[in-house]
Coordinates of C-alpha atoms (C1' of nucleotides) in Angstrom, one line a residue:
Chain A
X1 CA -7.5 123.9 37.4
X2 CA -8.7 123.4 40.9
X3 CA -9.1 119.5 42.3
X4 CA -12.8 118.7 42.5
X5 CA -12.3 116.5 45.7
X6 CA -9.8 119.6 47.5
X7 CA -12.8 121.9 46.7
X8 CA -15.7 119.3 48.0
X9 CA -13.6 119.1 51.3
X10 CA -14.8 123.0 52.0
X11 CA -17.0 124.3 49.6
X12 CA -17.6 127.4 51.0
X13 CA -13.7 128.4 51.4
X14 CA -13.4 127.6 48.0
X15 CA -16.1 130.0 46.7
X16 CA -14.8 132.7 49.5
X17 CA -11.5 132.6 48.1
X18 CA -12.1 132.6 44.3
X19 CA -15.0 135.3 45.3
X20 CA -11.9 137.3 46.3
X21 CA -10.6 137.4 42.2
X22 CA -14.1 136.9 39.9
X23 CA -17.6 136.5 41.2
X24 CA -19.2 135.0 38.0
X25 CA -18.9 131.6 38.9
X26 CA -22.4 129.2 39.2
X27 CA -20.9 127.6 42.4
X28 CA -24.8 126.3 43.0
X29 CA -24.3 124.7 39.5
X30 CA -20.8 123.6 40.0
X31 CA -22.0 121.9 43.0
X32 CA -25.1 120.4 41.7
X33 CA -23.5 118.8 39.0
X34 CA -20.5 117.5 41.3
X35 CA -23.5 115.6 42.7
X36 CA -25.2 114.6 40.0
X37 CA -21.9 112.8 38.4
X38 CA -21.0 110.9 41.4
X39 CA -24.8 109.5 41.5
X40 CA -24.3 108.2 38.1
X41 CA -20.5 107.0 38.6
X42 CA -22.6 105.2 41.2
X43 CA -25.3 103.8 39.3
X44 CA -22.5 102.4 36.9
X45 CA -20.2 101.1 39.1
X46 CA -22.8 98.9 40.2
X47 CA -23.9 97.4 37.0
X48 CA -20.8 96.9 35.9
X49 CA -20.2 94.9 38.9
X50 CA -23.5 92.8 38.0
X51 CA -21.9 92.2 34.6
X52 CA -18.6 91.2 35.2
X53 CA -20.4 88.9 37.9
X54 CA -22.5 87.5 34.8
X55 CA -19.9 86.8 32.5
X56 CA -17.0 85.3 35.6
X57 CA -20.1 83.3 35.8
X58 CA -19.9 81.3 32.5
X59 CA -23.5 80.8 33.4
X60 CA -25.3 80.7 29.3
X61 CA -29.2 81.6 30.8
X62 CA -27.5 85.0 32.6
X63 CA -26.2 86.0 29.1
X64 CA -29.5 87.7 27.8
X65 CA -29.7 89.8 31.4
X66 CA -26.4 90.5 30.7
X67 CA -26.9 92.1 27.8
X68 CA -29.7 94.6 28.9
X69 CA -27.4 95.5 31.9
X70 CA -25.2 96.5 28.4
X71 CA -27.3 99.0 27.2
X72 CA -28.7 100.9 30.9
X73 CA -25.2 101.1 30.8
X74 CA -24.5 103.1 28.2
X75 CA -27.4 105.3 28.9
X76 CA -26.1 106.3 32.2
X77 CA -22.6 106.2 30.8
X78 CA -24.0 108.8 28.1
X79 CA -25.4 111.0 30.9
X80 CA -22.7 110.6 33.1
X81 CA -19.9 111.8 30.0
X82 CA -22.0 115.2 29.8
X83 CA -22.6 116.1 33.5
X84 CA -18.4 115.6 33.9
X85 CA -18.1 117.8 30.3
X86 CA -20.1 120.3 32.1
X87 CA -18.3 120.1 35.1
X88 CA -15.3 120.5 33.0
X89 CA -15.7 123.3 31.2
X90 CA -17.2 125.1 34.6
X91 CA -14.0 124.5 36.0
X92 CA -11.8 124.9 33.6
X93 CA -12.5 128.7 33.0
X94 CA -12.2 129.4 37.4
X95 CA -8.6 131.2 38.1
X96 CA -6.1 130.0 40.6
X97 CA -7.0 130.9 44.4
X98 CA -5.0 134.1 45.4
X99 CA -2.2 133.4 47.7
X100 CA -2.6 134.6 51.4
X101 CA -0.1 137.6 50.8
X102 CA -1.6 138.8 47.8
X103 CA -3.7 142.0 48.7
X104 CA -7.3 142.7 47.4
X105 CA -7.7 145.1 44.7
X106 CA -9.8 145.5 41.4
X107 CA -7.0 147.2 39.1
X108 CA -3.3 148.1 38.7
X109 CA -3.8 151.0 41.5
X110 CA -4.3 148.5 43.9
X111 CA -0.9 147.2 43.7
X112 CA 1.9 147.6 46.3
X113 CA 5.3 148.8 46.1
X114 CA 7.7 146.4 47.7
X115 CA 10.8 148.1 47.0
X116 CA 13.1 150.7 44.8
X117 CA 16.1 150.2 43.4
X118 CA 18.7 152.0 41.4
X119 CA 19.1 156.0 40.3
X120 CA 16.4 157.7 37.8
X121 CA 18.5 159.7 35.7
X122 CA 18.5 163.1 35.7
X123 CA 18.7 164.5 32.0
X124 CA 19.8 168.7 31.4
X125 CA 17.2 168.3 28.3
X126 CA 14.2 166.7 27.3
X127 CA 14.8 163.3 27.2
X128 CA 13.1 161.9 24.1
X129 CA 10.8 158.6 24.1
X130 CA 12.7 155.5 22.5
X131 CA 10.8 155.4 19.5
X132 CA 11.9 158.8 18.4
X133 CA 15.3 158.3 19.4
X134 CA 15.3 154.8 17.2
X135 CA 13.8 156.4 14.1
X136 CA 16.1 159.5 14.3
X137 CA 18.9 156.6 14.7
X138 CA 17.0 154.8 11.6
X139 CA 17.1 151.6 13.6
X140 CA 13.7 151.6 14.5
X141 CA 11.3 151.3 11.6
X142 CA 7.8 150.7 12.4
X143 CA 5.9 152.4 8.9
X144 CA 8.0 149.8 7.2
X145 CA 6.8 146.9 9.2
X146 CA 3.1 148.4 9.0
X147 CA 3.1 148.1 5.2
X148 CA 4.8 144.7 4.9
X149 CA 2.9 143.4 7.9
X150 CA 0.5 145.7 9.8
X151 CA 0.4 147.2 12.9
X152 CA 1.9 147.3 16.0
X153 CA 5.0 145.3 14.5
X154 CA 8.4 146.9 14.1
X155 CA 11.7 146.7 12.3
X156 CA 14.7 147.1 14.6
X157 CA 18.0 147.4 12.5
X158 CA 21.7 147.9 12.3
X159 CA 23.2 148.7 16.1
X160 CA 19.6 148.3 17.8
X161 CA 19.0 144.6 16.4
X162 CA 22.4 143.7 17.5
X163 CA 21.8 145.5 20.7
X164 CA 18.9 143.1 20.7
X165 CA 20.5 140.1 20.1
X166 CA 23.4 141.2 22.6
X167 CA 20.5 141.2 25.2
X168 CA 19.3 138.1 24.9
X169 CA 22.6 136.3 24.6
X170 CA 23.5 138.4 27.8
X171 CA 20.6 136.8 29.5
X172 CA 20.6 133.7 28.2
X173 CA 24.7 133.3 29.5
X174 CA 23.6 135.2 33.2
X175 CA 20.7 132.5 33.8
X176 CA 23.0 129.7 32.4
X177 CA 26.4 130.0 33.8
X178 CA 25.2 131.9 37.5
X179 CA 21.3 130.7 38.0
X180 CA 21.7 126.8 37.3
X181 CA 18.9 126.8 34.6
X182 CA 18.9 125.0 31.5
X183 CA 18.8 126.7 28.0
X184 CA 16.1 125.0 26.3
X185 CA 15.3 125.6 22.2
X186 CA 11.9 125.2 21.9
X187 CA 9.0 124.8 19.8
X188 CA 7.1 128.2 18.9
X189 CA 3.6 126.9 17.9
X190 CA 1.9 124.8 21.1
X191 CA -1.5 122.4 20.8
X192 CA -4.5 123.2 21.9
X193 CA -4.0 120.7 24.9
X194 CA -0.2 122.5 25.5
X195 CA -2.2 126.0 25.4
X196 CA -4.8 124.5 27.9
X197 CA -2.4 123.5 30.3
X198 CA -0.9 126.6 31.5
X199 CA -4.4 128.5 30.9
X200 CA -4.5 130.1 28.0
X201 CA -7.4 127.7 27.1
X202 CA -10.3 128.1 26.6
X203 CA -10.5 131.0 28.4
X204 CA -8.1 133.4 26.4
X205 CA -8.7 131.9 23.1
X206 CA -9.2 136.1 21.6
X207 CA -5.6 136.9 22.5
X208 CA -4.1 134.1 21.0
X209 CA -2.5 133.5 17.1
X210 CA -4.3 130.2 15.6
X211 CA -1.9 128.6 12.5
X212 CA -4.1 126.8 10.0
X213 CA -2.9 123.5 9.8
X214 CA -4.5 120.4 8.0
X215 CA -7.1 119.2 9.8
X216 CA -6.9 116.1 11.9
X217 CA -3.3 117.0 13.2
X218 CA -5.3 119.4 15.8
X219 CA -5.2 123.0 16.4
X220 CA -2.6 125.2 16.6
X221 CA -1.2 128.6 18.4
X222 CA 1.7 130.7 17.9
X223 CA 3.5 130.6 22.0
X224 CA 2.3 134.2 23.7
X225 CA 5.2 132.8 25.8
X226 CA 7.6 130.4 26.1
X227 CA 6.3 129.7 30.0
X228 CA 3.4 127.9 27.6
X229 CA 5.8 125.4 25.8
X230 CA 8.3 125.1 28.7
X231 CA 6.3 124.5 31.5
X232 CA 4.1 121.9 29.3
X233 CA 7.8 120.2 29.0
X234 CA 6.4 118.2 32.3
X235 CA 2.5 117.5 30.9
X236 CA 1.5 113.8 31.2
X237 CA 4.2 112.9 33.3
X238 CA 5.3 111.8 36.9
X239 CA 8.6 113.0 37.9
X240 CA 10.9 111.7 40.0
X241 CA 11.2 113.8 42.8
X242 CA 14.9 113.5 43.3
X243 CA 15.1 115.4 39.6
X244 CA 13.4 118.5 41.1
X245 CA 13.4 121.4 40.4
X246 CA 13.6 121.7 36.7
X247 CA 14.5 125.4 36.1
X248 CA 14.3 126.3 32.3
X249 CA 15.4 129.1 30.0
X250 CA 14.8 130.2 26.5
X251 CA 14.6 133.4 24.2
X252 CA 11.9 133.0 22.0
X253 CA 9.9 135.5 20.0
X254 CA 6.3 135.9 21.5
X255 CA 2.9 136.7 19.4
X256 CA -0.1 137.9 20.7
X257 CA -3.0 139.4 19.5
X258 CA -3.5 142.2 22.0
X259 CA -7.0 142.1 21.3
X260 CA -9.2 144.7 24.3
X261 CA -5.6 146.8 24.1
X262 CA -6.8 148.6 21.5
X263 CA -5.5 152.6 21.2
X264 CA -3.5 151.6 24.4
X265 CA 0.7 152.1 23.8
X266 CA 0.1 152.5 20.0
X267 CA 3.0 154.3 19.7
X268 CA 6.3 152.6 19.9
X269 CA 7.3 148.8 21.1
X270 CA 6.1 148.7 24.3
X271 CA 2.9 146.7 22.8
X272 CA 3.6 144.4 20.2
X273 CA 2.0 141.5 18.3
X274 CA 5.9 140.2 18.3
X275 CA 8.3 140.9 21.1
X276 CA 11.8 138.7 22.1
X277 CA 11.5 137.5 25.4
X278 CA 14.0 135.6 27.8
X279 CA 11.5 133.4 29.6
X280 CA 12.5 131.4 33.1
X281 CA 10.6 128.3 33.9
X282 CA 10.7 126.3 37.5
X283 CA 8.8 122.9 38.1
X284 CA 9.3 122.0 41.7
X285 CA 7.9 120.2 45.2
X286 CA 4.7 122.6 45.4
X287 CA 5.6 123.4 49.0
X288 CA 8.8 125.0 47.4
X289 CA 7.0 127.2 45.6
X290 CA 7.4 130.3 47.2
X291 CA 10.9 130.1 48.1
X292 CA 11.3 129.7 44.0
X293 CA 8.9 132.6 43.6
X294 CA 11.5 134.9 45.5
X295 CA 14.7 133.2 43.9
X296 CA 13.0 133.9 40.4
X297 CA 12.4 137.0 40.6
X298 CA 16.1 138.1 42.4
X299 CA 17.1 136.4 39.0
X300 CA 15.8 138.7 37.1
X301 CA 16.2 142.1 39.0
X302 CA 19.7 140.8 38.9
X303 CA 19.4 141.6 35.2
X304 CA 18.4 145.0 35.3
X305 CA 20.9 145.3 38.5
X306 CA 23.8 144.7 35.7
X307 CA 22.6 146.6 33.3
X308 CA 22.1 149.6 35.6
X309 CA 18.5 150.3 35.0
X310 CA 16.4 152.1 38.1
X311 CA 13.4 149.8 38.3
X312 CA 11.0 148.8 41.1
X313 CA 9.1 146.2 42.5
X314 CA 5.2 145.1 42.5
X315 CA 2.8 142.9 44.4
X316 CA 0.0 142.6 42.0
X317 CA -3.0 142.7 43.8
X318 CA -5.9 139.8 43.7
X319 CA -7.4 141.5 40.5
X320 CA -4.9 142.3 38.7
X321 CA -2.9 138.9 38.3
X322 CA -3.3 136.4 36.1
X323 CA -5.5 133.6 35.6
X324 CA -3.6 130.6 36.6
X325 CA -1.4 132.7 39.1
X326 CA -1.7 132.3 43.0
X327 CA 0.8 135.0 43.6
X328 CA 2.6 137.6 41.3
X329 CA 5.7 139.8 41.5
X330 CA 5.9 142.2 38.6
X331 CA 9.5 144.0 38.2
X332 CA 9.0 147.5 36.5
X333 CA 11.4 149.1 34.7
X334 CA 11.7 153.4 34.7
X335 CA 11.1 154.8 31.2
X336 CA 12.0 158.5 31.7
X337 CA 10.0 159.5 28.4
X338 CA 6.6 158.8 30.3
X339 CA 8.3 159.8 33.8
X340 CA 6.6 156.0 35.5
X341 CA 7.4 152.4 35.7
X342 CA 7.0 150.2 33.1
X343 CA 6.3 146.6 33.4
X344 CA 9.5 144.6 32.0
X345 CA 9.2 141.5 34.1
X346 CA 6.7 139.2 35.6
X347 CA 6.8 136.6 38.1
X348 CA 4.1 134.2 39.1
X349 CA 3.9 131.0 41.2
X350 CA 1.0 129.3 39.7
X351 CA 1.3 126.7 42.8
X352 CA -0.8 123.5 41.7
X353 CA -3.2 125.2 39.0
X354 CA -0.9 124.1 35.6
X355 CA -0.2 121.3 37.5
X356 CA -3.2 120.0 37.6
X357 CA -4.3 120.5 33.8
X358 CA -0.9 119.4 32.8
X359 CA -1.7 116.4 34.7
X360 CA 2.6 116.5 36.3
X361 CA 2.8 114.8 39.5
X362 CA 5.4 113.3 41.7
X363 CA 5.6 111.1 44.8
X364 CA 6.2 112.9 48.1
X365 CA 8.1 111.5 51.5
X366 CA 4.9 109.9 52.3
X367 CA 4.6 108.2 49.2
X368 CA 1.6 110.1 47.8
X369 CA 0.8 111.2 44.6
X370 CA 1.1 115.3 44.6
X371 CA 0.9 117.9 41.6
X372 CA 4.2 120.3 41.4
X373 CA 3.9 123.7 41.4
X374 CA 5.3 125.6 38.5
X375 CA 6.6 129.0 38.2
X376 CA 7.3 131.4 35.3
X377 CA 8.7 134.3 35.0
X378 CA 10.3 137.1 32.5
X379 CA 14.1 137.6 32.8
X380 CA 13.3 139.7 31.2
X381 CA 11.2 141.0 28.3
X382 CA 13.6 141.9 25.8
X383 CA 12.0 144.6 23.7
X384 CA 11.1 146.7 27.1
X385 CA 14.8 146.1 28.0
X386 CA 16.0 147.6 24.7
X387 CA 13.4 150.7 25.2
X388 CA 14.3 150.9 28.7
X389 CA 18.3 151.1 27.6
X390 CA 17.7 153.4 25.0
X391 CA 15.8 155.8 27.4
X392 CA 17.8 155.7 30.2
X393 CA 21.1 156.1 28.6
X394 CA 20.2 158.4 26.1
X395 CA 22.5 161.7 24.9
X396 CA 21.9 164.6 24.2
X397 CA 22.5 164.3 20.6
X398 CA 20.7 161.7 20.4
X399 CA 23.2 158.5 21.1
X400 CA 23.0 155.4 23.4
X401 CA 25.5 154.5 26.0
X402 CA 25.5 150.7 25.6
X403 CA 25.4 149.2 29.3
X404 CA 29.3 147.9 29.9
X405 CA 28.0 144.5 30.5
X406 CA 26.8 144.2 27.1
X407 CA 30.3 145.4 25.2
X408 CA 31.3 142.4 25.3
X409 CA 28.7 140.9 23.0
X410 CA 28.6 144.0 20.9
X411 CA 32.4 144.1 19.6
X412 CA 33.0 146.5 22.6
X413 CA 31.2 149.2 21.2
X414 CA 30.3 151.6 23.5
X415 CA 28.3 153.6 21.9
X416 CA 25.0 153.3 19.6
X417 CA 24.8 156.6 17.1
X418 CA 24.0 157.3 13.6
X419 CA 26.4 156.6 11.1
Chain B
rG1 C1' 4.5 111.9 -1.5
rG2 C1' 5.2 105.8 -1.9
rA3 C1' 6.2 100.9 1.0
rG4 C1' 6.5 98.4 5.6
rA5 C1' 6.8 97.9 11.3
rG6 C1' 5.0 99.3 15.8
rA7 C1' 2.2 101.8 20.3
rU8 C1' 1.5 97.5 27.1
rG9 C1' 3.1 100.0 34.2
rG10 C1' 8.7 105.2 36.1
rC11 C1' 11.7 102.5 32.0
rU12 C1' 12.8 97.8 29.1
rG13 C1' 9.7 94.0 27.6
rA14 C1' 6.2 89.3 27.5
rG15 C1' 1.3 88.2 26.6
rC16 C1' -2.4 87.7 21.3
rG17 C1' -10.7 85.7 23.7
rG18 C1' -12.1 83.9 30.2
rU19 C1' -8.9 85.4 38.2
rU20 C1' -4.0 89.2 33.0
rG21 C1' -4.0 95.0 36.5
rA22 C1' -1.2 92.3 33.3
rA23 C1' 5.2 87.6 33.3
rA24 C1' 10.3 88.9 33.5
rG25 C1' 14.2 92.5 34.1
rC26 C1' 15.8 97.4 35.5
rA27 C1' 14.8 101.5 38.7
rC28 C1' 12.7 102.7 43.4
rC29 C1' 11.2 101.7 48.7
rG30 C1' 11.6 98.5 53.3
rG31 C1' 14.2 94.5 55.8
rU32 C1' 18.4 90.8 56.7
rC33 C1' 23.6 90.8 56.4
rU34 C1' 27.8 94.7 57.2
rU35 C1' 31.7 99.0 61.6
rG36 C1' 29.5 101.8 57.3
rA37 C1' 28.7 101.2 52.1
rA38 C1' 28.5 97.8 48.0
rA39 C1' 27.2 92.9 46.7
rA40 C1' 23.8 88.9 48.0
rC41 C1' 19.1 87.4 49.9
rC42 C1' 13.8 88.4 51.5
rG43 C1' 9.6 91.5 50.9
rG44 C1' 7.0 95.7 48.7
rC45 C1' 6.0 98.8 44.5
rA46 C1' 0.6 101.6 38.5
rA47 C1' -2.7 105.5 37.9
rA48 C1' -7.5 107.9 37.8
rG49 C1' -12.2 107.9 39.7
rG50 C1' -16.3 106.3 43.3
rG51 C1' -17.8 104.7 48.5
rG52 C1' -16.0 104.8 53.8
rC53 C1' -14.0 108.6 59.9
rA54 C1' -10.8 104.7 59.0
rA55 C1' -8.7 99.8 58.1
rC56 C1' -10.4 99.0 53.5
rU57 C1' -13.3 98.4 49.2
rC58 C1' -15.4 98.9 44.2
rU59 C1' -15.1 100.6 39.1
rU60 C1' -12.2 102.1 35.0
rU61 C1' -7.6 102.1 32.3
rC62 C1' -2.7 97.8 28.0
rC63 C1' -2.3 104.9 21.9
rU64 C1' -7.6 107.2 20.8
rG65 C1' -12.6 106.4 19.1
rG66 C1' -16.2 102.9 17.3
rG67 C1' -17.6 97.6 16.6
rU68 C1' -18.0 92.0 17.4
rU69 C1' -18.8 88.9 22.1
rC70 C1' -22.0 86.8 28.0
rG71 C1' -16.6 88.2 28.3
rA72 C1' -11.3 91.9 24.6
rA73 C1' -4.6 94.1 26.0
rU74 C1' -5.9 90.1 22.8
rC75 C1' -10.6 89.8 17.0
rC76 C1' -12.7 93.7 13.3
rC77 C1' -13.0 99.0 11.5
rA78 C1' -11.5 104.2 11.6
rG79 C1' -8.0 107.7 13.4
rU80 C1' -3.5 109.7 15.8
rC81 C1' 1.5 109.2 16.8
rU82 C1' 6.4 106.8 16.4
rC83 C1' 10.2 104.1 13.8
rU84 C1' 12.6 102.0 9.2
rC85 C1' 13.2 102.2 3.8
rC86 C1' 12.5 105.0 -1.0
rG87 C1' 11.4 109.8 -3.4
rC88 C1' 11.4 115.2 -2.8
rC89 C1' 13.2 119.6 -0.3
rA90 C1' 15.9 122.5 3.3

RNA sequence: GGAGAGAUGGCUGAGCGGUUGAAAGCACCGGUCUUGAAAACCGGCAAAGGGGCAACUCUUUCCUGGGUUCGAAUCCCAGUCUCUCCGCCA
C-alpha cells in the first residue's frame, strides 16, 4: 500500500508511475477524498480542543455547551470514518510502483532475457513429458487424486514422493547451512489481516482457499505461499534495526485456486491446486532492497546450478509482475517435453508496499521512523523442480537419473525406475 | 467443554474518575569521566494522524467496540486474545 502523504508530495508522479502498470484507478476521486478527510480531521481537531478546554475548565455553566460540542463531534467523526474507508479501500487495491529498471510491457512477451545458463540436453529419441514418464513409472497418479479429490491435484508415490521430499530437504539444508537463513515451521492457514498484508487482500480474494471456521475467530485462507505467513512474521511491529535482515526459509505445501487458468497446463503438475514449495523470505533496511533482490535470486539459481538443470533468467516486465512487486526476477527452468522455459522460481522486492500494510517499521541513522522493504522469493518450487528432473534426466527406457546431489538424501540411489 | 486471572510505551511493570502520554526499571541514543572500553554520573528517548517552508504545534491512542460522565487507562456492557487449573483428545 502506497503512503498517502509520499503520494500528496507529487501527485502527478504518482499517477504517471502507477499509469505505467494499471490505468483504472479514480486518481480525481482518490484525490478528492484525500481532501475531503483532512477538512474534517480539521473540523474535529478543533472541537475537541474546545472540549478538552471546557472540561480542564471545571467551569459547571460550560458543561451543557460542552455536551453539544459532543454530538457535532460524532457527526463529523461519522463522516470523517467513511471518507478514510473509502480512501482505504481505493488504495488498498493500487499495485506497487514499478521499479526504474523494470521495462514496460503488457504481457509475458514483453519480458527480457537477462541471461542463460547451463546445457539443454540433447536426447536420440523423443523425450517424453513428465507426466507420462511418472504414470508409466506409476509414481504419478493424478485419475486417483481426481476421484478422491478433484482436479488438478496429484498423487506422487514410491521413488518420486521421496524424490520429493529429497528436494525439499536438499533445499531446506543449501539455504540453512550456505545462505544464513532461518528454517521457519509455519502456520498454513493466514487471517484475513495476514492475507491483506502482503496483497492477497482484497484484491485476489477469487484465487484464494477460505477454511470455514466458527464465526467470531475471523476469516480464514489456506497460504498460496509461505512469503504470506513469513513475511507477516514482522506485522505490527518495529524492529530493531541492528536485527536486520531477517532472511526466512520454509517448505510448505501451497493451495490455490487457479481460478481465470482454466484449460491452461491441465495436463500434468505444472498447475496445481497443491504444490510443495521452498519459499525464501528477506525483511531488511528498504534501501537494501535491491542488493537482497540480486542475493536472493543467486540463491536460488544456485539450486538449479547443483542440480544441473539448464534454466534461464527473466526481468518481468511492468505488466506482467505482481501486485505488490516493485521489481521481479523470474528463474525459468527448461522442460524439454514442451522445448521452452518454464517458470520454477520467482523473485520480487516488494520495497515498502507489504511494509506498509503490515504496518513493520524501524528507526534509521537519523532516527526516523521508516517501513522495511521485504522480499520473497521461490528457491524453488518444488513440484516444477521434480518435473524439471524428471524431464531432463530422463532415459530412454523410461528411468530418471537422480541429480548426484540429491543421493545422499535418497539412500544413494541413483537411479529412479519401475520396479 | 467447565472454573479462574489478565491485556498499559521496544521490553518488564506501576497507576484504578481531573496537567497521567502515563511512575520506576531494563534496553537504546548523546554527554562527562577514561589511553580505549566497562563501570559510575548527567541528559534524552512512544506511535499514528492533522497544520506549518521550518523551528514548532495540535489531535488521537493504555486489547477492540459500545456506554456512563463536563471529564475515563481508571466505572459499566459486549467481544477478542493470552495465561493457570480441571475434563476430553492427539
Amino acid at each position: 500500500m502506497h503512503n498517502l502523504k509520499e503520494i500528496r508530495k507529487d501527485f502527478e508522479a504518482f499517477k504517471k508511475a502507477i499509469q505505467k502498470r494499471i490505468t483504472d484507478v479514480d486518481f480525481t476521486k482518490l484525490k478528492t477524498l484525500d481532501e475531503q478527510n483532512r477538512q474534517a480531521i480539521q473540523e474535529k481537531e478543533k472541537l475537541e480542543q474546545q472540549k478538552k478546554d471546557i472540561s480542564k475548565s471545571k467551569d459547571k455553566d460550560l458543561f451543557e455547551k460542552s455536551k453539544s460540542i459532543s454530538s457535532s463531534i460524532d457527526k463529523i467523526s461519522d463522516d470523517q470514518k467513511k471518507i478514510k474507508l473509502e480512501l482505504d479501500s481505493i488504495l488498498s487495491n493500487i499495485p506497487n510502483i514499478p521499479h526504474p529498471d523494470v521495462p514496460e510491457g503488457h504481457t509475458e512477451k514483453d519480458n527480457i532475457e537477462i541471461s542463460k545458463t547451463g546445457q539443454i540436453p540433447n536426447f536420440d529419441f523423443k523425450p517424453k513429458s513428465h507426466y507420462e514418464l511418472g504414470e508409466k513409472l506409476g509414481m504419478l497418479n493424478f485419475d486417483l487424486a481426481t476421484k478422491t479429490t478433484g482436479a488438478r491435484f496429484v498423487f506422487v508415490r514410491d521413488k518420486l514422493a521421496h524424490l520429493e521430499r529429497a528436494l525439499s530437504n536438499f533445499m531446506l539444508d543449501t539455504h540453512i547451512l550456505n545462505n544464513g537463513y532461518e528454517e521457519v515451521s509455519p502456520p498454513l492457514l493466514a487471517s484475513e489481516n495476514t492475507m491483506f498484508g502482503t496483497g492477497q487482500l482484497p484484491k485476489f480474494e477469487n484465487d484464494q482457499f477460505e477454511i470455514k471456521t466458527e464465526e467470531k475467530t475471523g476469516r480464514k485462507f489456506l497460504i498460496p505461499t509461505a512469503e504470506v505467513i513469513l513475511t507477516n512474521m514482522v506485522k505490527e511491529q518495529i524492529i530493531d534495526k541492528k536485527k536486520l535482515p531477517y532472511r526466512f526459509v520454509a517448505s510448505t505445501p501451497c493451495f490455490r485456486k487457479e481460478a481465470g487458468s482454466y484449460g491452461k497446463d491441465t495436463k500434468g503438475m505444472i498447475r496445481q491446486h497443491q504444490f510443495y514449495k521452498v519459499e525464501l523470505v528477506s525483511v531488511v533496511e528498504q534501501n537494501k532492497c535491491q542488493d537482497e533482490l540480486e542475493r536472493m535470486t543467486n540463491c536460488a539459481t544456485n539450486i538449479l546450478d547443483q542440480l544441473k538443470l539448464p534454466y534461464r533468467k527473466v526481468i518481468l516486465c511492468t505488466g506482467d509482475m505482481g501486485f505488490s512487486a516493485e521489481k521481479t526476477y523470474d528463474i525459468e527452468v527448461w522442460l524439454p517435453s514442451e522445448n521452452r522455459y518454464r517458470e520454477i522460481s520467482s523473485c520480487s522486492s516488494c520495497s515498502t508496499f507489504q511494509a506498509v500494510r503490515m504496518k513493520c517499521r524501524y528507526k534509521n541513522e537519523k532516527k526516523e521512523m521508516e517501513f522495511v522493504g521485504t522480499l520473497n522469493g521461490s528457491g524453488l518450487a518444488i513440484g516444477r523442480t521434480l518435473i524439471a528432473i524428471l524431464e531432463n534426466n530422463q532415459q530412454k527406457d523410461g528411468s530418471i537419473i537422480v541429480p548426484k546431489v540429491l543421493r545422499p538424501y535418497m539412500n544413494n540411489l541413483e537411479k529412479i525406475s519401475s520396479n
